[in-house]
PDB file of C-alpha atoms and ligand atoms in Angstrom:
ATOM      1  CA  SER A   1     -50.594  -8.405  27.123  1.00 70.00           C
ATOM      2  CA  ASN A   2     -47.206  -9.195  26.651  1.00 72.00           C
ATOM      3  CA  LYS A   3     -47.160  -7.760  23.114  1.00 78.00           C
ATOM      4  CA  GLU A   4     -49.779  -4.773  23.486  1.00 82.00           C
ATOM      5  CA  LEU A   5     -46.922  -4.208  27.186  1.00 77.00           C
ATOM      6  CA  GLU A   6     -44.364  -4.384  24.231  1.00 77.00           C
ATOM      7  CA  GLN A   7     -45.813  -1.842  21.570  1.00 82.00           C
ATOM      8  CA  PHE A   8     -46.472   0.742  24.478  1.00 82.00           C
ATOM      9  CA  ALA A   9     -42.722   0.623  25.825  1.00 80.00           C
ATOM     10  CA  TYR A  10     -41.266   0.813  22.597  1.00 83.00           C
ATOM     11  CA  VAL A  11     -43.536   3.643  21.583  1.00 86.00           C
ATOM     12  CA  ALA A  12     -43.680   5.453  24.903  1.00 82.00           C
ATOM     13  CA  SER A  13     -39.980   5.524  25.202  1.00 83.00           C
ATOM     14  CA  HIS A  14     -39.885   6.123  21.533  1.00 83.00           C
ATOM     15  CA  ASP A  15     -41.813   9.564  22.005  1.00 87.00           C
ATOM     16  CA  LEU A  16     -41.133  10.609  25.355  1.00 88.00           C
ATOM     17  CA  LYS A  17     -37.489  11.008  23.891  1.00 88.00           C
ATOM     18  CA  GLU A  18     -37.947  14.359  22.527  1.00 89.00           C
ATOM     19  CA  PRO A  19     -39.834  16.690  24.895  1.00 92.00           C
ATOM     20  CA  LEU A  20     -36.858  14.687  27.661  1.00 92.00           C
ATOM     21  CA  ARG A  21     -34.358  15.951  25.187  1.00 92.00           C
ATOM     22  CA  MET A  22     -35.713  19.778  24.951  1.00 94.00           C
ATOM     23  CA  VAL A  23     -36.130  20.037  29.096  1.00 93.00           C
ATOM     24  CA  THR A  24     -32.492  18.717  29.475  1.00 92.00           C
ATOM     25  CA  SER A  25     -30.835  20.790  27.485  1.00 93.00           C
ATOM     26  CA  TYR A  26     -32.723  24.241  28.449  1.00 94.00           C
ATOM     27  CA  VAL A  27     -32.021  22.825  32.306  1.00 93.00           C
ATOM     28  CA  GLN A  28     -28.353  23.089  31.478  1.00 92.00           C
ATOM     29  CA  LEU A  29     -28.210  25.933  29.240  1.00 93.00           C
ATOM     30  CA  LEU A  30     -29.725  27.404  32.529  1.00 92.00           C
ATOM     31  CA  GLN A  31     -27.160  25.651  34.440  1.00 90.00           C
ATOM     32  CA  LYS A  32     -24.188  27.583  32.304  1.00 91.00           C
ATOM     33  CA  ARG A  33     -25.471  30.954  31.197  1.00 94.00           C
ATOM     34  CA  TYR A  34     -27.221  31.860  34.756  1.00 93.00           C
ATOM     35  CA  ALA A  35     -24.606  29.906  37.292  1.00 86.00           C
ATOM     36  CA  ASP A  36     -22.912  33.252  38.928  1.00 89.00           C
ATOM     37  CA  LYS A  37     -26.087  35.503  38.595  1.00 93.00           C
ATOM     38  CA  LEU A  38     -28.450  32.935  40.888  1.00 91.00           C
ATOM     39  CA  ASP A  39     -27.695  32.255  44.528  1.00 92.00           C
ATOM     40  CA  SER A  40     -26.618  28.772  45.491  1.00 92.00           C
ATOM     41  CA  ASP A  41     -30.243  27.353  46.142  1.00 94.00           C
ATOM     42  CA  ALA A  42     -31.179  28.210  43.013  1.00 93.00           C
ATOM     43  CA  ASN A  43     -28.447  26.464  41.688  1.00 92.00           C
ATOM     44  CA  ASP A  44     -29.267  23.018  44.272  1.00 94.00           C
ATOM     45  CA  PHE A  45     -32.621  23.396  42.323  1.00 94.00           C
ATOM     46  CA  ILE A  46     -30.602  23.768  38.617  1.00 93.00           C
ATOM     47  CA  ASN A  47     -28.561  20.462  39.405  1.00 92.00           C
ATOM     48  CA  PHE A  48     -31.835  18.529  41.173  1.00 94.00           C
ATOM     49  CA  ALA A  49     -33.619  18.386  37.732  1.00 94.00           C
ATOM     50  CA  VAL A  50     -30.808  18.535  35.788  1.00 92.00           C
ATOM     51  CA  GLN A  51     -29.890  15.388  37.863  1.00 92.00           C
ATOM     52  CA  GLY A  52     -33.605  14.127  37.033  1.00 93.00           C
ATOM     53  CA  ALA A  53     -34.198  14.556  33.640  1.00 92.00           C
ATOM     54  CA  LYS A  54     -30.461  12.312  33.480  1.00 91.00           C
ATOM     55  CA  ARG A  55     -32.174   9.512  35.250  1.00 91.00           C
ATOM     56  CA  MET A  56     -35.483  10.020  33.790  1.00 91.00           C
ATOM     57  CA  TYR A  57     -32.586   9.522  30.005  1.00 91.00           C
ATOM     58  CA  GLU A  58     -31.845   6.192  31.133  1.00 91.00           C
ATOM     59  CA  LEU A  59     -34.772   5.153  32.262  1.00 91.00           C
ATOM     60  CA  ILE A  60     -36.104   5.198  29.082  1.00 90.00           C
ATOM     61  CA  ASN A  61     -33.607   4.273  27.154  1.00 90.00           C
ATOM     62  CA  GLY A  62     -33.426   0.633  29.458  1.00 91.00           C
ATOM     63  CA  LEU A  63     -37.736   0.712  28.220  1.00 89.00           C
ATOM     64  CA  LEU A  64     -36.640   0.800  24.609  1.00 88.00           C
ATOM     65  CA  GLU A  65     -34.198  -1.254  25.048  1.00 91.00           C
ATOM     66  CA  TYR A  66     -36.870  -3.359  26.457  1.00 91.00           C
ATOM     67  CA  SER A  67     -39.031  -3.264  24.031  1.00 88.00           C
ATOM     68  CA  ARG A  68     -36.867  -4.384  21.566  1.00 88.00           C
ATOM     69  CA  ILE A  69     -35.878  -7.543  22.318  1.00 92.00           C
ATOM     70  CA  ILE A  70     -37.482  -9.529  19.369  1.00 90.00           C
ATOM     71  CA  ILE A  71     -36.136 -12.665  17.966  1.00 92.00           C
ATOM     72  CA  LYS A  72     -35.378 -12.343  14.166  1.00 92.00           C
ATOM     73  CA  GLU A  73     -34.588 -15.636  11.935  1.00 91.00           C
ATOM     74  CA  THR A  74     -32.100 -13.580  10.274  1.00 93.00           C
ATOM     75  CA  GLU A  75     -29.948 -13.194  13.066  1.00 94.00           C
ATOM     76  CA  ILE A  76     -29.835 -16.060  14.481  1.00 94.00           C
ATOM     77  CA  GLU A  77     -27.386 -18.156  14.498  1.00 95.00           C
ATOM     78  CA  GLU A  78     -24.621 -20.689  16.078  1.00 95.00           C
ATOM     79  CA  VAL A  79     -23.733 -19.216  19.082  1.00 96.00           C
ATOM     80  CA  ASN A  80     -20.513 -19.960  20.944  1.00 97.00           C
ATOM     81  CA  ILE A  81     -21.418 -19.546  24.572  1.00 97.00           C
ATOM     82  CA  GLU A  82     -17.547 -19.044  25.967  1.00 97.00           C
ATOM     83  CA  GLU A  83     -17.319 -17.118  23.568  1.00 98.00           C
ATOM     84  CA  ILE A  84     -19.761 -14.778  24.635  1.00 98.00           C
ATOM     85  CA  ILE A  85     -18.929 -15.114  28.122  1.00 98.00           C
ATOM     86  CA  GLU A  86     -14.859 -13.141  27.636  1.00 98.00           C
ATOM     87  CA  GLU A  87     -17.478 -10.938  25.188  1.00 98.00           C
ATOM     88  CA  ALA A  88     -19.335 -10.095  28.525  1.00 98.00           C
ATOM     89  CA  LEU A  89     -16.437  -9.991  31.136  1.00 98.00           C
ATOM     90  CA  PHE A  90     -14.369  -7.402  28.420  1.00 98.00           C
ATOM     91  CA  MET A  91     -17.141  -4.820  28.918  1.00 97.00           C
ATOM     92  CA  LEU A  92     -17.230  -5.574  32.490  1.00 98.00           C
ATOM     93  CA  LYS A  93     -13.162  -5.110  32.736  1.00 98.00           C
ATOM     94  CA  VAL A  94     -12.550  -1.656  34.281  1.00 98.00           C
ATOM     95  CA  LYS A  95     -15.234  -2.565  37.003  1.00 97.00           C
ATOM     96  CA  ILE A  96     -13.715  -6.268  37.592  1.00 98.00           C
ATOM     97  CA  GLU A  97     -10.828  -5.106  37.943  1.00 97.00           C
ATOM     98  CA  GLN A  98     -11.668  -1.983  40.075  1.00 97.00           C
ATOM     99  CA  LYS A  99     -13.436  -4.257  42.531  1.00 97.00           C
ATOM    100  CA  GLN A 100     -10.635  -6.789  42.285  1.00 97.00           C
ATOM    101  CA  ALA A 101     -12.981  -9.270  41.674  1.00 98.00           C
ATOM    102  CA  ILE A 102     -12.438 -12.877  41.327  1.00 98.00           C
ATOM    103  CA  ILE A 103     -14.520 -14.696  38.298  1.00 98.00           C
ATOM    104  CA  LYS A 104     -14.315 -18.420  38.063  1.00 98.00           C
ATOM    105  CA  LYS A 105     -15.460 -21.003  34.937  1.00 98.00           C
ATOM    106  CA  GLN A 106     -17.017 -24.124  35.357  1.00 96.00           C
ATOM    107  CA  GLY A 107     -18.311 -27.057  32.571  1.00 95.00           C
ATOM    108  CA  ASP A 108     -18.200 -27.101  29.141  1.00 96.00           C
ATOM    109  CA  PHE A 109     -19.836 -23.806  27.844  1.00 97.00           C
ATOM    110  CA  PRO A 110     -22.068 -25.475  24.558  1.00 95.00           C
ATOM    111  CA  LYS A 111     -22.778 -23.799  21.138  1.00 95.00           C
ATOM    112  CA  ILE A 112     -26.286 -22.382  21.164  1.00 95.00           C
ATOM    113  CA  ARG A 113     -28.278 -21.228  18.261  1.00 94.00           C
ATOM    114  CA  SER A 114     -29.493 -17.614  19.262  1.00 95.00           C
ATOM    115  CA  ASN A 115     -28.799 -14.044  18.776  1.00 96.00           C
ATOM    116  CA  ARG A 116     -25.767 -13.424  20.096  1.00 97.00           C
ATOM    117  CA  ILE A 117     -26.388  -9.735  21.992  1.00 97.00           C
ATOM    118  CA  HIS A 118     -29.279 -11.871  23.967  1.00 97.00           C
ATOM    119  CA  ILE A 119     -27.455 -13.536  25.160  1.00 98.00           C
ATOM    120  CA  THR A 120     -24.062 -11.447  25.803  1.00 98.00           C
ATOM    121  CA  ARG A 121     -26.998  -8.953  27.282  1.00 98.00           C
ATOM    122  CA  LEU A 122     -27.835 -11.235  29.775  1.00 98.00           C
ATOM    123  CA  PHE A 123     -24.548 -12.635  30.911  1.00 98.00           C
ATOM    124  CA  GLN A 124     -23.472  -9.450  30.987  1.00 98.00           C
ATOM    125  CA  ASN A 125     -26.261  -8.213  33.028  1.00 98.00           C
ATOM    126  CA  LEU A 126     -26.293 -10.628  35.764  1.00 98.00           C
ATOM    127  CA  ILE A 127     -22.433 -10.697  36.087  1.00 98.00           C
ATOM    128  CA  ASP A 128     -22.583  -7.114  36.631  1.00 98.00           C
ATOM    129  CA  ASN A 129     -25.212  -7.227  39.577  1.00 98.00           C
ATOM    130  CA  SER A 130     -22.630 -10.166  41.303  1.00 98.00           C
ATOM    131  CA  LEU A 131     -20.192  -7.246  41.105  1.00 98.00           C
ATOM    132  CA  LYS A 132     -22.167  -4.280  42.032  1.00 97.00           C
ATOM    133  CA  PHE A 133     -24.267  -5.880  45.055  1.00 96.00           C
ATOM    134  CA  CYS A 134     -21.213  -7.265  47.051  1.00 95.00           C
ATOM    135  CA  LYS A 135     -20.208  -5.675  49.978  1.00 91.00           C
ATOM    136  CA  GLU A 136     -16.457  -7.170  49.685  1.00 91.00           C
ATOM    137  CA  LYS A 137     -14.219  -8.191  46.700  1.00 95.00           C
ATOM    138  CA  PRO A 138     -16.754 -10.581  45.024  1.00 97.00           C
ATOM    139  CA  VAL A 139     -15.911 -14.185  43.969  1.00 98.00           C
ATOM    140  CA  ILE A 140     -17.885 -14.732  41.075  1.00 98.00           C
ATOM    141  CA  GLU A 141     -18.911 -18.244  39.418  1.00 98.00           C
ATOM    142  CA  ILE A 142     -20.164 -18.821  35.871  1.00 98.00           C
ATOM    143  CA  GLY A 143     -21.424 -22.250  34.955  1.00 98.00           C
ATOM    144  CA  VAL A 144     -23.708 -24.547  33.453  1.00 98.00           C
ATOM    145  CA  GLU A 145     -24.840 -28.371  33.478  1.00 96.00           C
ATOM    146  CA  LYS A 146     -27.057 -30.131  30.654  1.00 93.00           C
ATOM    147  CA  LYS A 147     -30.128 -31.873  32.392  1.00 88.00           C
ATOM    148  CA  ASP A 148     -32.651 -33.320  30.197  1.00 86.00           C
ATOM    149  CA  GLY A 149     -32.004 -31.218  26.640  1.00 85.00           C
ATOM    150  CA  ASN A 150     -31.382 -28.701  28.062  1.00 94.00           C
ATOM    151  CA  TYR A 151     -29.059 -25.979  29.429  1.00 97.00           C
ATOM    152  CA  LEU A 152     -28.770 -24.811  33.221  1.00 97.00           C
ATOM    153  CA  PHE A 153     -26.476 -22.035  33.442  1.00 98.00           C
ATOM    154  CA  TYR A 154     -25.795 -20.404  36.640  1.00 98.00           C
ATOM    155  CA  VAL A 155     -24.094 -17.059  38.076  1.00 98.00           C
ATOM    156  CA  ARG A 156     -23.574 -17.410  41.751  1.00 98.00           C
ATOM    157  CA  ASP A 157     -21.775 -14.781  43.370  1.00 97.00           C
ATOM    158  CA  ASN A 158     -21.110 -13.991  47.564  1.00 96.00           C
ATOM    159  CA  GLY A 159     -22.463 -10.660  47.714  1.00 97.00           C
ATOM    160  CA  ILE A 160     -25.524  -8.883  49.534  1.00 96.00           C
ATOM    161  CA  GLY A 161     -28.177 -12.207  49.086  1.00 96.00           C
ATOM    162  CA  ILE A 162     -31.514 -11.367  48.562  1.00 94.00           C
ATOM    163  CA  ARG A 163     -34.631 -12.260  50.770  1.00 92.00           C
ATOM    164  CA  GLN A 164     -37.317 -14.539  49.759  1.00 91.00           C
ATOM    165  CA  GLU A 165     -39.504 -12.074  49.693  1.00 93.00           C
ATOM    166  CA  TYR A 166     -38.063 -10.295  46.432  1.00 95.00           C
ATOM    167  CA  LYS A 167     -37.530 -13.082  44.299  1.00 95.00           C
ATOM    168  CA  GLU A 168     -39.676 -13.080  42.137  1.00 96.00           C
ATOM    169  CA  ARG A 169     -40.610  -9.234  42.144  1.00 96.00           C
ATOM    170  CA  ILE A 170     -36.878  -8.294  41.508  1.00 97.00           C
ATOM    171  CA  PHE A 171     -37.348  -9.384  37.472  1.00 97.00           C
ATOM    172  CA  ASP A 172     -40.432  -6.977  37.013  1.00 94.00           C
ATOM    173  CA  ILE A 173     -39.331  -3.819  35.749  1.00 90.00           C
ATOM    174  CA  PHE A 174     -38.206  -0.641  36.961  1.00 90.00           C
ATOM    175  CA  GLN A 175     -38.280  -3.205  40.615  1.00 91.00           C
ATOM    176  CA  ARG A 176     -35.547  -2.546  42.975  1.00 90.00           C
ATOM    177  CA  ILE A 177     -34.971  -3.588  47.465  1.00 91.00           C
ATOM    178  CA  ASN A 178     -32.070  -1.543  47.378  1.00 88.00           C
ATOM    179  CA  PRO A 179     -32.372   2.649  47.883  1.00 86.00           C
ATOM    180  CA  ARG A 180     -29.786   4.074  45.142  1.00 84.00           C
ATOM    181  CA  GLU A 181     -28.415   5.959  47.457  1.00 86.00           C
ATOM    182  CA  GLU A 182     -26.322   2.687  47.711  1.00 90.00           C
ATOM    183  CA  TYR A 183     -26.599   0.938  44.970  1.00 92.00           C
ATOM    184  CA  GLU A 184     -26.637   2.859  41.760  1.00 91.00           C
ATOM    185  CA  GLY A 185     -29.618   1.224  38.957  1.00 92.00           C
ATOM    186  CA  THR A 186     -32.377   1.332  37.034  1.00 92.00           C
ATOM    187  CA  GLY A 187     -34.282  -1.914  37.712  1.00 95.00           C
ATOM    188  CA  ILE A 188     -34.305  -2.468  33.964  1.00 95.00           C
ATOM    189  CA  GLY A 189     -31.518  -5.399  33.980  1.00 97.00           C
ATOM    190  CA  LEU A 190     -33.429  -8.451  35.080  1.00 98.00           C
ATOM    191  CA  SER A 191     -36.639  -8.069  33.375  1.00 96.00           C
ATOM    192  CA  ILE A 192     -34.259  -7.852  30.061  1.00 97.00           C
ATOM    193  CA  CYS A 193     -32.353 -10.322  31.868  1.00 98.00           C
ATOM    194  CA  LYS A 194     -35.986 -12.076  32.113  1.00 97.00           C
ATOM    195  CA  LYS A 195     -37.307 -11.136  28.816  1.00 95.00           C
ATOM    196  CA  ILE A 196     -34.479 -12.583  26.287  1.00 97.00           C
ATOM    197  CA  VAL A 197     -34.373 -16.079  28.459  1.00 98.00           C
ATOM    198  CA  GLU A 198     -38.484 -16.359  28.161  1.00 96.00           C
ATOM    199  CA  LYS A 199     -37.766 -15.325  24.320  1.00 95.00           C
ATOM    200  CA  TYR A 200     -35.791 -18.696  23.576  1.00 95.00           C
ATOM    201  CA  LYS A 201     -38.309 -20.570  25.468  1.00 94.00           C
ATOM    202  CA  GLY A 202     -36.137 -20.683  29.127  1.00 96.00           C
ATOM    203  CA  LYS A 203     -37.073 -19.987  32.524  1.00 97.00           C
ATOM    204  CA  ILE A 204     -34.778 -17.429  34.984  1.00 98.00           C
ATOM    205  CA  TRP A 205     -35.425 -17.457  38.857  1.00 98.00           C
ATOM    206  CA  VAL A 206     -32.835 -17.305  41.786  1.00 98.00           C
ATOM    207  CA  GLU A 207     -31.526 -18.864  44.839  1.00 97.00           C
ATOM    208  CA  SER A 208     -30.309 -17.300  47.759  1.00 93.00           C
ATOM    209  CA  VAL A 209     -30.022 -18.750  51.116  1.00 86.00           C
ATOM    210  CA  GLY A 210     -30.750 -15.183  52.692  1.00 77.00           C
ATOM    211  CA  GLU A 211     -29.358 -11.319  53.236  1.00 80.00           C
ATOM    212  CA  GLY A 212     -25.551 -11.681  53.042  1.00 86.00           C
ATOM    213  CA  LYS A 213     -25.095 -15.196  51.518  1.00 89.00           C
ATOM    214  CA  GLY A 214     -24.586 -14.557  48.759  1.00 96.00           C
ATOM    215  CA  SER A 215     -26.931 -15.411  45.294  1.00 97.00           C
ATOM    216  CA  THR A 216     -27.355 -17.947  42.467  1.00 98.00           C
ATOM    217  CA  PHE A 217     -28.980 -16.790  39.221  1.00 98.00           C
ATOM    218  CA  TYR A 218     -29.884 -19.968  37.531  1.00 98.00           C
ATOM    219  CA  PHE A 219     -31.247 -19.838  33.592  1.00 98.00           C
ATOM    220  CA  ILE A 220     -32.305 -22.575  31.477  1.00 97.00           C
ATOM    221  CA  LEU A 221     -31.860 -22.218  27.788  1.00 96.00           C
ATOM    222  CA  PRO A 222     -33.574 -25.160  25.370  1.00 90.00           C
ATOM    223  CA  GLU A 223     -31.081 -26.591  22.588  1.00 81.00           C
ATOM    224  CA  LYS A 224     -32.856 -25.771  19.963  1.00 75.00           C
ATOM    225  CA  PHE A 225     -35.627 -23.238  21.002  1.00 70.00           C
TER     226      PHE A 225
HETATM  227  P1  ADP B 301     -30.577  -2.394  38.580  1.00 63.70           P
HETATM  228  O1  ADP B 301     -29.110  -3.294  39.138  1.00 63.70           O
HETATM  229  O2  ADP B 301     -31.001  -1.370  37.819  1.00 63.70           O
HETATM  230  O3  ADP B 301     -31.032  -2.328  40.271  1.00 63.70           O
HETATM  231  P2  ADP B 301     -31.956  -4.722  37.763  1.00 63.70           P
HETATM  232  O4  ADP B 301     -33.408  -5.047  37.868  1.00 63.70           O
HETATM  233  O5  ADP B 301     -30.679  -5.599  37.936  1.00 63.70           O
HETATM  234  O6  ADP B 301     -31.493  -4.023  38.318  1.00 63.70           O
HETATM  235  O7  ADP B 301     -31.679  -5.592  39.654  1.00 63.70           O
HETATM  236  C1  ADP B 301     -33.317  -5.502  40.434  1.00 63.70           C
HETATM  237  C2  ADP B 301     -33.016  -5.643  41.658  1.00 63.70           C
HETATM  238  O8  ADP B 301     -32.657  -6.889  42.297  1.00 63.70           O
HETATM  239  C3  ADP B 301     -31.415  -4.848  42.252  1.00 63.70           C
HETATM  240  O9  ADP B 301     -32.001  -3.602  42.399  1.00 63.70           O
HETATM  241  C4  ADP B 301     -31.375  -5.320  43.672  1.00 63.70           C
HETATM  242  O10 ADP B 301     -32.256  -5.341  44.410  1.00 63.70           O
HETATM  243  C5  ADP B 301     -31.448  -7.300  42.902  1.00 63.70           C
HETATM  244  N1  ADP B 301     -30.169  -7.402  42.234  1.00 63.70           N
HETATM  245  C6  ADP B 301     -30.537  -8.078  41.286  1.00 63.70           C
HETATM  246  N2  ADP B 301     -29.149  -8.703  41.200  1.00 63.70           N
HETATM  247  C7  ADP B 301     -28.428  -8.611  42.397  1.00 63.70           C
HETATM  248  C8  ADP B 301     -27.571  -9.270  43.512  1.00 63.70           C
HETATM  249  N3  ADP B 301     -26.416 -10.714  42.299  1.00 63.70           N
HETATM  250  N4  ADP B 301     -27.321  -9.416  44.635  1.00 63.70           N
HETATM  251  C9  ADP B 301     -28.173  -8.983  45.299  1.00 63.70           C
HETATM  252  N5  ADP B 301     -29.200  -8.549  44.527  1.00 63.70           N
HETATM  253  C10 ADP B 301     -29.734  -8.190  43.448  1.00 63.70           C
END
């Protein structure tokens, strides 16, 4: 069940950190102290081990973040979505400037009772992906429409697009389509988005005409959850 998975993810990520910390620090020590005493093969092997440990650390942190998405009544407040989007864009400022991305906002963004950290993370992950999975200058549209008493939000990009057969799988934890040498990442971002949206009794999906034609991520959040 979801609850069991959450509990497992929390315990696993928490308990895995300690031994990983030990592995990381000893391999790094090896790297520091013995770099000039070993041949280049040995140095390469140590580098791979350091990189592997770093990656595992990122995955565990992602898992921990995933397992910690819970709704606490005391953290719920009236959240101004326009402000949230600005906050998410601010956190991505460096990437936006590096890629010279154009960001457009459309619609009247509402206020929604929610946890601001969750909703910021949701927008941040989606916009971050739109910036990342793009071969040319990113043009990203963030919008909202009111629909049957709910809010339909979207984040649209002109990026690499997503093939039909992957549209559901990308929301599963650790699932990625593109090789890591091409686009870095852990495959956790969208699973976090999905979990957040579902906690607020909404839903999330993606539409894409096909590879190379951009993607639009939609999510619905109820006015009151
Ligand atoms: P990560 O970004 O760390 O790979 P995510 O869970 O955020 O993990 O995304 C999972 C996969 O979904 C990505 O690896 C990528 O293949 C695909 N994806 C996500 N967002 C987009 C996008 N805007 N355009 C194209 N592909 C995307």
